[in-house]
PDB file of C-alpha atoms in Angstrom:
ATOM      1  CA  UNK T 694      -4.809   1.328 -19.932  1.00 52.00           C
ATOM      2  CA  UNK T 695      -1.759   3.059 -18.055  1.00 55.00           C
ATOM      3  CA  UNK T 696       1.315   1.160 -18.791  1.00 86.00           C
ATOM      4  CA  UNK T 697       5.212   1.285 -17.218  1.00 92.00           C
ATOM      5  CA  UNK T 698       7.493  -0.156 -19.705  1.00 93.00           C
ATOM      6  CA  UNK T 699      10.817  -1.793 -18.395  1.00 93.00           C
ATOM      7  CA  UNK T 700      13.914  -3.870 -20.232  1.00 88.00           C
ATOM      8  CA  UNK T 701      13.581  -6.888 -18.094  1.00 85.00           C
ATOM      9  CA  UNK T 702      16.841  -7.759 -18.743  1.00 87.00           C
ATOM     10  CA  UNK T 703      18.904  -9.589 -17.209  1.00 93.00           C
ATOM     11  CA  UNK T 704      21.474  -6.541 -17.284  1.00 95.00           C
ATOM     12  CA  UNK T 705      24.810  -8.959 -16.106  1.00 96.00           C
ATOM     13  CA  UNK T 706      27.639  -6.651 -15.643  1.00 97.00           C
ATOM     14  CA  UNK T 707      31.065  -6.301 -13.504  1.00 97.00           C
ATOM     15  CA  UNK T 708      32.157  -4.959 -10.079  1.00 98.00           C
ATOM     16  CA  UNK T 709      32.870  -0.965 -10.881  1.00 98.00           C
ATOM     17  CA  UNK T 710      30.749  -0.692 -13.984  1.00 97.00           C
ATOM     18  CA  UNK T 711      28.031   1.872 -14.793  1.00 97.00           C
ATOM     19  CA  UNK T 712      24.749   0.724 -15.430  1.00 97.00           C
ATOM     20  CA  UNK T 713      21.359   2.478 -16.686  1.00 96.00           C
ATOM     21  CA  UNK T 714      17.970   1.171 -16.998  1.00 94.00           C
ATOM     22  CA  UNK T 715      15.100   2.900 -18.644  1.00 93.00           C
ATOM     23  CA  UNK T 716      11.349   2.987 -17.723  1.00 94.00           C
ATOM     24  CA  UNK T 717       8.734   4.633 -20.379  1.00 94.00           C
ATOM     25  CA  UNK T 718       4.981   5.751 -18.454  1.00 91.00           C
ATOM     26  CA  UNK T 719       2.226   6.545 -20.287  1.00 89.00           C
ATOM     27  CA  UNK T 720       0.114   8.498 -17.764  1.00 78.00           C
ATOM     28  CA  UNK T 721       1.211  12.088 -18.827  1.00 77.00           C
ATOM     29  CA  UNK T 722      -0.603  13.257 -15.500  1.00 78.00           C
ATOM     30  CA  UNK T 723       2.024  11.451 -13.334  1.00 78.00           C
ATOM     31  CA  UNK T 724       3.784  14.319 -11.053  1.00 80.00           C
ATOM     32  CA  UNK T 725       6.182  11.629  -8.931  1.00 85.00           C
ATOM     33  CA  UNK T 726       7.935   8.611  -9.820  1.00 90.00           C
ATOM     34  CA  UNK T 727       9.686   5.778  -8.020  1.00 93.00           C
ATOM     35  CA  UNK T 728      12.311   3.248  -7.869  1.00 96.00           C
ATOM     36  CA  UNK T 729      12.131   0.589  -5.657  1.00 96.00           C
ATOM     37  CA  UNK T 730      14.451  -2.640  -5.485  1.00 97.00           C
ATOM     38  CA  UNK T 731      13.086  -5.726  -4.824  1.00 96.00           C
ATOM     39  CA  UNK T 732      15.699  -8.423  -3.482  1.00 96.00           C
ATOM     40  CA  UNK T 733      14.683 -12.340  -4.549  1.00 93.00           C
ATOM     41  CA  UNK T 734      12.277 -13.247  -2.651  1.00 91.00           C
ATOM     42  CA  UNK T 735      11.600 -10.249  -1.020  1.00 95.00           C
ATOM     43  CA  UNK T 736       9.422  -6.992  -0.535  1.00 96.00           C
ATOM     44  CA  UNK T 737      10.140  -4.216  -2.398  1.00 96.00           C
ATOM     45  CA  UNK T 738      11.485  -1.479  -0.601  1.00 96.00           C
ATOM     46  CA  UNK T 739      11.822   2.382  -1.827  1.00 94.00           C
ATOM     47  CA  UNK T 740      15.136   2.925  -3.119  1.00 95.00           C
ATOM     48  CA  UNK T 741      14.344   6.681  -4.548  1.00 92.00           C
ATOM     49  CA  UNK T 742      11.502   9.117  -5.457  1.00 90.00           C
ATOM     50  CA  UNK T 743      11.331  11.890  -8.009  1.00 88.00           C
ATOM     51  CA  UNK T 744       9.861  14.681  -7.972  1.00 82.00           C
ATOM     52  CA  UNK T 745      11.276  16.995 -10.613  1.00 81.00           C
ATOM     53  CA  UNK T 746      13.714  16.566 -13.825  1.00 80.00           C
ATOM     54  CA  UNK T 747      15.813  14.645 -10.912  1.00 85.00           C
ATOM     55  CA  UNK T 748      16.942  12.982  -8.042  1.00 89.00           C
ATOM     56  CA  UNK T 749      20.601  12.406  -6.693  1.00 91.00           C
ATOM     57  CA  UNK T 750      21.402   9.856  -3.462  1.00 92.00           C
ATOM     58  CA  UNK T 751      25.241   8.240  -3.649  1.00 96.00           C
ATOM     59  CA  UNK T 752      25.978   6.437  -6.054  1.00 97.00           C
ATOM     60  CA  UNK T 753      22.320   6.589  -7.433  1.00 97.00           C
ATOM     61  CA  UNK T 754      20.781   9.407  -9.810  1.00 96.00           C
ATOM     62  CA  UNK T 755      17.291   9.129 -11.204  1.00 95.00           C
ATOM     63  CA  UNK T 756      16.559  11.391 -14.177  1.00 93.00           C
ATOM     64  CA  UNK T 757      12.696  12.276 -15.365  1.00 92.00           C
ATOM     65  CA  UNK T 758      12.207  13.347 -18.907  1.00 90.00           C
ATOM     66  CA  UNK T 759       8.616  14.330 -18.717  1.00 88.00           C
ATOM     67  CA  UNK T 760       8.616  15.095 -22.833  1.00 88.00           C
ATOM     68  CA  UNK T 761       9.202  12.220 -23.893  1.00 90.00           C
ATOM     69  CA  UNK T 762       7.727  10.102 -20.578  1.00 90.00           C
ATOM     70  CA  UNK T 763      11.027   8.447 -19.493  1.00 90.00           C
ATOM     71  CA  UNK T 764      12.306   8.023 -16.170  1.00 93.00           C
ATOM     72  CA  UNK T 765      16.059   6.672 -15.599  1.00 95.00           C
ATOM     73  CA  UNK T 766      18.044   4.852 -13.216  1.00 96.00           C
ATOM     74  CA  UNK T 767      21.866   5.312 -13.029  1.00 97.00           C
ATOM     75  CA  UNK T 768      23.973   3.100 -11.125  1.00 97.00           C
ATOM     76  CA  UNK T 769      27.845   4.267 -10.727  1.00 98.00           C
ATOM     77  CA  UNK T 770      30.581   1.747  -9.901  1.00 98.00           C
ATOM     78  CA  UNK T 771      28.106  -1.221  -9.485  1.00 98.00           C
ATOM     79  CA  UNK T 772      28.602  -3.373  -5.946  1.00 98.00           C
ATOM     80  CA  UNK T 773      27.981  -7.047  -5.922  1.00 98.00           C
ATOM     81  CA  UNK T 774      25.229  -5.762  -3.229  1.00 97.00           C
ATOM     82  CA  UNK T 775      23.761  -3.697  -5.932  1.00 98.00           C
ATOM     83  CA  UNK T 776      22.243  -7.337  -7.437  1.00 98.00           C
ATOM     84  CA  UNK T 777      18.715  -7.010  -7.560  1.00 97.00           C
ATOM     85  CA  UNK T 778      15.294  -6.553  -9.806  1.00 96.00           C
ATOM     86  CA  UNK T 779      14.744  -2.914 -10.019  1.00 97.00           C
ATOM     87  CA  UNK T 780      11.221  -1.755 -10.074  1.00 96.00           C
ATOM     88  CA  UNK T 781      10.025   1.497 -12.058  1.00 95.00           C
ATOM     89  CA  UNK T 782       6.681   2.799 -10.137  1.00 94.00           C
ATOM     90  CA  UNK T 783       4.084   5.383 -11.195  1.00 91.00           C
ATOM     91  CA  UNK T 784       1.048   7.184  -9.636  1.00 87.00           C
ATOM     92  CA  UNK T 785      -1.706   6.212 -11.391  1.00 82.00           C
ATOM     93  CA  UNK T 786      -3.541   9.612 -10.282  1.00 75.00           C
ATOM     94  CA  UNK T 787      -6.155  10.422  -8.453  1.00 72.00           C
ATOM     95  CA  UNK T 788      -6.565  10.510  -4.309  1.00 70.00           C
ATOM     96  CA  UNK T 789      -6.774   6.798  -3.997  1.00 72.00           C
ATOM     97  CA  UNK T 790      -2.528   6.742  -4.048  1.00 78.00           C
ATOM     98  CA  UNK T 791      -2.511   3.705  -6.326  1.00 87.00           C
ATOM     99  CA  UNK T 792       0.875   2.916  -8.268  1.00 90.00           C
ATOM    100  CA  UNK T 793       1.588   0.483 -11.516  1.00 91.00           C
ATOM    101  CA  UNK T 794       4.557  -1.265 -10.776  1.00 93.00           C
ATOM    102  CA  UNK T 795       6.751  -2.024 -13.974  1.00 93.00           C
ATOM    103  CA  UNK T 796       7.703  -6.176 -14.156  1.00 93.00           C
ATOM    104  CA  UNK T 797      11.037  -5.011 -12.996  1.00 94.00           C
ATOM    105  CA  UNK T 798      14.824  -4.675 -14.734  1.00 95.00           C
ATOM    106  CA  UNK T 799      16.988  -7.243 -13.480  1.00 95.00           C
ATOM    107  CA  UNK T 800      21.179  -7.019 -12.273  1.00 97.00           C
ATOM    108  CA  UNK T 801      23.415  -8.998 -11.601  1.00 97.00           C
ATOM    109  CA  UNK T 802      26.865  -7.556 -10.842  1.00 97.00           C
ATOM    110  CA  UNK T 803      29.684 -10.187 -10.839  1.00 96.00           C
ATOM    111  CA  UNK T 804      32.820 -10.128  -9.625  1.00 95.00           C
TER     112      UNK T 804
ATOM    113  CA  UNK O 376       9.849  -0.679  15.533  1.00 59.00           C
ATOM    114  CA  UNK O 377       7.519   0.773  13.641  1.00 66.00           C
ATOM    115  CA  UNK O 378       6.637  -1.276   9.996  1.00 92.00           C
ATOM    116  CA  UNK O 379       4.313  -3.721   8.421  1.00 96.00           C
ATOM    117  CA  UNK O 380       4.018  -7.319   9.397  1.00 96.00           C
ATOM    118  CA  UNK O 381       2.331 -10.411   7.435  1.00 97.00           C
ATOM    119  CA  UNK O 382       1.956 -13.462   8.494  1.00 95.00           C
ATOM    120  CA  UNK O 383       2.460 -16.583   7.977  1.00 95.00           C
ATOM    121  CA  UNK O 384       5.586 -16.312   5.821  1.00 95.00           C
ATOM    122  CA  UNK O 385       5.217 -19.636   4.337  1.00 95.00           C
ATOM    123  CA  UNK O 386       1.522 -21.134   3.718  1.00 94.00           C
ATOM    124  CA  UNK O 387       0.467 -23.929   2.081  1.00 93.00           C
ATOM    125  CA  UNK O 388      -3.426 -24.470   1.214  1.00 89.00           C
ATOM    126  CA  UNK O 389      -5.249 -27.491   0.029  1.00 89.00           C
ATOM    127  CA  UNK O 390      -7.699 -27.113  -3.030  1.00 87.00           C
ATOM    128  CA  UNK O 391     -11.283 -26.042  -1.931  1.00 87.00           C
ATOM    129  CA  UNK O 392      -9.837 -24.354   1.407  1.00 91.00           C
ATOM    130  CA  UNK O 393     -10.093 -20.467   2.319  1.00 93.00           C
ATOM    131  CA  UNK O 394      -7.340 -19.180   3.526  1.00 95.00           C
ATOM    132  CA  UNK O 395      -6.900 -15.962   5.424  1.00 96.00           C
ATOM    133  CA  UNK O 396      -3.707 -13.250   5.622  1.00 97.00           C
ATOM    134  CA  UNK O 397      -2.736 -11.245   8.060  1.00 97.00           C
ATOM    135  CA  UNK O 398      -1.715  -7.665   7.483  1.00 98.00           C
ATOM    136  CA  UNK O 399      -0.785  -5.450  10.462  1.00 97.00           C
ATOM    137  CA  UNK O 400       0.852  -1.812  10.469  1.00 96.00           C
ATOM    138  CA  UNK O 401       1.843   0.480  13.430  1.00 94.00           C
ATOM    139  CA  UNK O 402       2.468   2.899  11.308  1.00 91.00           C
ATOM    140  CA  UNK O 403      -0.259   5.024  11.930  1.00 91.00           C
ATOM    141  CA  UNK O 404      -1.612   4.598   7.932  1.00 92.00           C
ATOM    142  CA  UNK O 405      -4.642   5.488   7.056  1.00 92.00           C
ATOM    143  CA  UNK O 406      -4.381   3.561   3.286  1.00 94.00           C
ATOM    144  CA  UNK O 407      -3.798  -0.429   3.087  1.00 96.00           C
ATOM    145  CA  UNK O 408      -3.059  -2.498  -0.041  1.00 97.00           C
ATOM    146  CA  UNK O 409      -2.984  -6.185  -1.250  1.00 98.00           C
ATOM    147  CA  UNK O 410      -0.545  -7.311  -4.403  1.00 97.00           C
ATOM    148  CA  UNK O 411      -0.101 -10.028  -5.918  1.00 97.00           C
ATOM    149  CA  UNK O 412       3.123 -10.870  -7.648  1.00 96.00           C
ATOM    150  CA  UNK O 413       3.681 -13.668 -10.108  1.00 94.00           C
ATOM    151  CA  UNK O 414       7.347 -14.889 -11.123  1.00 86.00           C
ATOM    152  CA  UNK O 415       7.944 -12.796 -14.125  1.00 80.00           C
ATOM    153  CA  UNK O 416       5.020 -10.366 -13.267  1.00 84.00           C
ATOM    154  CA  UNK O 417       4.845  -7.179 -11.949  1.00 87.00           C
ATOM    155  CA  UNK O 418       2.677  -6.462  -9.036  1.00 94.00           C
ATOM    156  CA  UNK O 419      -1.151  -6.660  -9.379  1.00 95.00           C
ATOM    157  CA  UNK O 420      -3.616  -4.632  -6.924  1.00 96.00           C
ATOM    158  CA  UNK O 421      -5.896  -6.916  -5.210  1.00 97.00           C
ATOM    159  CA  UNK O 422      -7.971  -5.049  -3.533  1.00 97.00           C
ATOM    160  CA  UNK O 423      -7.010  -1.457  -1.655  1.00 96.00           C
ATOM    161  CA  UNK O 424      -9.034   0.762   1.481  1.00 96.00           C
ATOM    162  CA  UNK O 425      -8.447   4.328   2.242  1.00 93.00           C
ATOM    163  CA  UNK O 426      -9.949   4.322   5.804  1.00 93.00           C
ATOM    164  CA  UNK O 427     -11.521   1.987   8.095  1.00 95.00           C
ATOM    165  CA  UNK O 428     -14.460   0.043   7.036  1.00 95.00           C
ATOM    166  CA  UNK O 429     -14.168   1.147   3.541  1.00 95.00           C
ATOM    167  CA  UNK O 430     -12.132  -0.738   1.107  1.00 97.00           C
ATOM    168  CA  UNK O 431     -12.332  -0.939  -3.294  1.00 96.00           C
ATOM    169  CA  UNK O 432     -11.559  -3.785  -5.645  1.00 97.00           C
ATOM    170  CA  UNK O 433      -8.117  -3.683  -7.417  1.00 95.00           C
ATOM    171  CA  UNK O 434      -7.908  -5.162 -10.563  1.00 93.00           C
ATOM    172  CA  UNK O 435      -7.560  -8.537  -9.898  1.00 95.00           C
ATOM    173  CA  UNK O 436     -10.013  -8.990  -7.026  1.00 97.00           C
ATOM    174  CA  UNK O 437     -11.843 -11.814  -7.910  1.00 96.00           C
ATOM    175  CA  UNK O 438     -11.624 -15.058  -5.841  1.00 96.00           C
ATOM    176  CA  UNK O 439     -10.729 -12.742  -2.744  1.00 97.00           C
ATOM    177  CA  UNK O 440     -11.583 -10.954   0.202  1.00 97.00           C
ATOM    178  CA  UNK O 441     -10.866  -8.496   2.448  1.00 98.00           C
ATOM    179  CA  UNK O 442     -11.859  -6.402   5.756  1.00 97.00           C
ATOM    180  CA  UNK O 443     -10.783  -3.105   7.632  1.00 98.00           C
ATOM    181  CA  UNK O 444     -11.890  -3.249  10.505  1.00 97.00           C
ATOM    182  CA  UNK O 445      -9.146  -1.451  12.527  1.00 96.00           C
ATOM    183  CA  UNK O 446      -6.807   0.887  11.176  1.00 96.00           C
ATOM    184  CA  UNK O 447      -3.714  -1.055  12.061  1.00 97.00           C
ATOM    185  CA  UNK O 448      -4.987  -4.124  10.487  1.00 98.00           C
ATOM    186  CA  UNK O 449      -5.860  -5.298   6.849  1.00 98.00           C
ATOM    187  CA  UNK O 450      -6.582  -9.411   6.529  1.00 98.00           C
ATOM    188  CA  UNK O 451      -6.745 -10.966   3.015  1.00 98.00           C
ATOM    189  CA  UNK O 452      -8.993 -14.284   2.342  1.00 97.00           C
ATOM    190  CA  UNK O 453      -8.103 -16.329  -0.504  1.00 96.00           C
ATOM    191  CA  UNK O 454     -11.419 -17.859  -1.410  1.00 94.00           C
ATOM    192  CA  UNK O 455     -11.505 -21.371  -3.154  1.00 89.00           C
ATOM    193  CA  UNK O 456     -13.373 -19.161  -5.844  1.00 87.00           C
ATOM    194  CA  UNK O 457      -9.693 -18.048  -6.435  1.00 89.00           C
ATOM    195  CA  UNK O 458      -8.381 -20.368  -9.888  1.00 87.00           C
ATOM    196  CA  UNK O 459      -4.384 -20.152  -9.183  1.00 90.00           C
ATOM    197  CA  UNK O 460      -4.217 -18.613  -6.177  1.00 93.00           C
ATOM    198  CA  UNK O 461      -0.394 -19.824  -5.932  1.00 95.00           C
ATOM    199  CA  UNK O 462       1.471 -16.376  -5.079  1.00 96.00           C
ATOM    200  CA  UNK O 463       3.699 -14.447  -3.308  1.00 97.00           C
ATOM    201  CA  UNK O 464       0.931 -11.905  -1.691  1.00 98.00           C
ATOM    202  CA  UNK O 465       2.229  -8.606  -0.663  1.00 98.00           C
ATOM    203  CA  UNK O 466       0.606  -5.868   1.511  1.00 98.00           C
ATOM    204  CA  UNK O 467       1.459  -2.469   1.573  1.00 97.00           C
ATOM    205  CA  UNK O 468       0.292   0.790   3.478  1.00 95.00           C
ATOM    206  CA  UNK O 469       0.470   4.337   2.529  1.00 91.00           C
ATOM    207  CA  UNK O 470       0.795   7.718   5.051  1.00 83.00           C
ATOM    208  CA  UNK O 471      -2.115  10.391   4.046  1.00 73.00           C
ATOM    209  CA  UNK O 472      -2.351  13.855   4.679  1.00 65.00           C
ATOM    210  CA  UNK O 473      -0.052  16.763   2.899  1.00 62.00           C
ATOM    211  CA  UNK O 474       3.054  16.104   1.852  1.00 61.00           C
ATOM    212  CA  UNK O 475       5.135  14.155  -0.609  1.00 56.00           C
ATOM    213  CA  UNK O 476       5.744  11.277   1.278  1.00 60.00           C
ATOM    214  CA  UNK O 477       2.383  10.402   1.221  1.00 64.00           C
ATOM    215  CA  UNK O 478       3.191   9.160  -2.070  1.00 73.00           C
ATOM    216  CA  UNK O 479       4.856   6.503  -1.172  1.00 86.00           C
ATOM    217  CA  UNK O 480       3.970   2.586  -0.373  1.00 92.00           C
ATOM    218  CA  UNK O 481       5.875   0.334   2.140  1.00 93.00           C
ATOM    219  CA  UNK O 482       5.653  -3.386   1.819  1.00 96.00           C
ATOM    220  CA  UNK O 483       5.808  -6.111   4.216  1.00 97.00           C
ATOM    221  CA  UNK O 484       8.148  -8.993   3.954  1.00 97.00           C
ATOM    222  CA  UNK O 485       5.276 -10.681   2.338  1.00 97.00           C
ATOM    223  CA  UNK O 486       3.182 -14.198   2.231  1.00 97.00           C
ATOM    224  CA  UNK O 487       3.803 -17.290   0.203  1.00 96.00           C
ATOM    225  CA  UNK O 488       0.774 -18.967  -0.817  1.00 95.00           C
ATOM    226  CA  UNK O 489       1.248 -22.359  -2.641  1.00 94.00           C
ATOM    227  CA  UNK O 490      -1.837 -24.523  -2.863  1.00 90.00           C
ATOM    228  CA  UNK O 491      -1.085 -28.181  -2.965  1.00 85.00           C
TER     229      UNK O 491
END
């Protein structure tokens, strides 16, 4: 079975901090990746996709290591608004467009 | 606007009852999908369709049922065949075609099913 691997954390940390949360795939074939975050009690919605080794949008940079089947999320000087369950998405292949969802990495940025 | 809608947002179902979601997209999709999400859980594929009148089990398709009748439109039963079927049920719907972006999945805001 194809698997996405997440720390579920909860990753608690302050206003202005850096945070980075892992995600390990095991379906080598996978060419794009995703991050969504999903709000409580919410829909997820797309935050970023990657394509290649990486992906860059504000304060947000997603890395892909494709050796060692590892896709990152980096989150630079954290906003209370940034508190949310962070979802790590593959392809599972094929034409049908299905994705596994990882259970999600939690945050909670505090004041 | 252009998006996905479900409805209701709250529902509330007594044992032994079907129960049917609505799923509606103006998005011009051509691919529709069901999840379930447990708290805790990430989200399982209920059942997914790639074009109208044509739709595949997910993996977790037992105790439901689905239709695609019209491309806009993708409505989930909840069968009393289902054993927990308390959930937050999301659908999604994908673009097709060339192109990256037809990667991607967008959600609507989602149902809550609790069964009473």
């Amino acid at each position: 079975r194809k698997e996405v691997e997440q720390d579920p954390g909860p990753f608690n940390v302050p206003e202005g901090a850096t945070v980075a949360f892992n995600c390990t795939y095991s379906n080598s074939a996978s060419q794009s990746f995703f991050w969504y975050r999903q709000d409580c009690r919410k829909e997820p919605k797309l935050l970023m996709s990657v394509y290649s080794s990486g992906n860059e949008d504000g304060r947000f940079t997603a890395q892909l290591n494709r050796a060692s089947q590892y896709i990152s999320l980096l989150i630079r000087d954290s906003k209370l608004s940034d508190s949310a369950t962070y979802l790590c998405v593959v392809p599972l292949g094929g034409s049908q467009g299905n994705l596994i969802f990882g259970k999600g990495t939690k945050l909670s940025v505090k004041p | 606007d252009g998006g996905i809608t479900q409805s209701p947002k709250y529902l509330f179902r007594k044992e032994g009852q079907n129960v049917t979601l609505s799923c509606e997209q103006n998005l011009n999709h051509d691919a529709m999908y069901w999840y379930r999400q447990d708290p805790g859980q990430g989200l399982r594929l209920i059942y997914y369709s790639q074009i109208v009148n044509d739709f595949q089990k997910g993996d977790i398709a037992e105790g439901y049922s689905v239709s695609r009748e019209k491309k806009e439109s993708f409505p989930l039963t909840v069968t009393s065949a289902q054993k927990n079927p308390t959930a937050f049920y999301l659908c999604a719907s994908r673009g097709t075609g060339q192109g990256r972006s037809t990667d991607t999945q967008y959600f609507g805001p989602g149902t809550r099913l609790t069964v009473l």
